[in-house]
Coordinates of C-alpha atoms in Angstrom, one line a residue:
X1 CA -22.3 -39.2 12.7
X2 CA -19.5 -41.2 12.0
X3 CA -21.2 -43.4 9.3
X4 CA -22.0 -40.2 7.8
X5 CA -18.8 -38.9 7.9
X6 CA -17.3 -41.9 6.2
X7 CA -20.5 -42.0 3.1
X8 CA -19.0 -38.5 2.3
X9 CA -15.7 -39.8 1.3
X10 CA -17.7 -41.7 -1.5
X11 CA -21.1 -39.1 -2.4
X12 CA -20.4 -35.7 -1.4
X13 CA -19.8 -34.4 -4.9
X14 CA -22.8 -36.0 -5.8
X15 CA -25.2 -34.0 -3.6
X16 CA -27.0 -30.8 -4.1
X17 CA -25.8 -27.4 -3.4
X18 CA -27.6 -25.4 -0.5
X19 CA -30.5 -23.3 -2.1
X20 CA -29.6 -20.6 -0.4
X21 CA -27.6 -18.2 -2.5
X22 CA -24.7 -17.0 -0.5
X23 CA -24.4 -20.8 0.9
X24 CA -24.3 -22.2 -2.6
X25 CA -21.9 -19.1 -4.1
X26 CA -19.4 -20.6 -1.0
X27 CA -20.1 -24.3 -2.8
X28 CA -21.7 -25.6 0.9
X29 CA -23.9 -29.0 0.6
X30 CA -25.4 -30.8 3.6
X31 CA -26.1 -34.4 4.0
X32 CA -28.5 -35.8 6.7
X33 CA -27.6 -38.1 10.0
X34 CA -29.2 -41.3 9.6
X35 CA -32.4 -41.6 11.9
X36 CA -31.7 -37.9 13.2
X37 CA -32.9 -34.4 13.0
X38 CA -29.4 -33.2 12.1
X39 CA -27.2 -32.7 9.2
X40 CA -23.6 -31.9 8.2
X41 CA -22.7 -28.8 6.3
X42 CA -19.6 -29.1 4.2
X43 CA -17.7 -28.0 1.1
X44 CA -15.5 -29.8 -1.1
X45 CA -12.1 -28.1 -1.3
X46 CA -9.9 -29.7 -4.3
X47 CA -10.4 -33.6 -2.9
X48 CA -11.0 -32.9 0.4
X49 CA -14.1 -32.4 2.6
X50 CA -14.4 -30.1 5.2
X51 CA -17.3 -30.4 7.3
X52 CA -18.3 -26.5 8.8
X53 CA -20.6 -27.1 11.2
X54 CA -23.5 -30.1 12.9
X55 CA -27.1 -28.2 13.0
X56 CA -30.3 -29.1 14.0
X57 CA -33.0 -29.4 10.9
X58 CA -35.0 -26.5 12.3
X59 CA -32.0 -24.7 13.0
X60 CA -31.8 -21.0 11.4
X61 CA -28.0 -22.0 10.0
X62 CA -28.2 -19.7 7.3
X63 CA -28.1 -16.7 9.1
X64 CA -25.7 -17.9 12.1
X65 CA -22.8 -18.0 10.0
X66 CA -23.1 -14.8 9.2

């Protein structure tokens, strides 16, 4: 997670919004752990990252943060 964490600091303007709607209209992205199931969710705030939340791939993230 840390490794991940640190690749942020140079990519995460560079990857994809989240495809769903209200996600994307808040300007959240994910990025995958390395050799895990898991991925970040963050947004890009001026030049900082802030990382919302760890989830599980077949987690239902979407509709947890209600």
């Amino acid at each position: 997670m840390k490794e991940t964490a640190r690749q942020l600091s140079h990519m995460a303007g560079s990857l994809k919004l989240c495809d769903d709607p209200k996600l994307r209209r808040l300007g959240c992205r994910t990025i995958h752990l390395k050799h895990h199931n898991y991925f970040m969710l963050y947004k890009i705030v001026g030049r900082r990252v802030f990382v919302t939340g760890v989830y599980h791939d077949l987690q239902d993230y979407e509709n947890s943060l209600g």
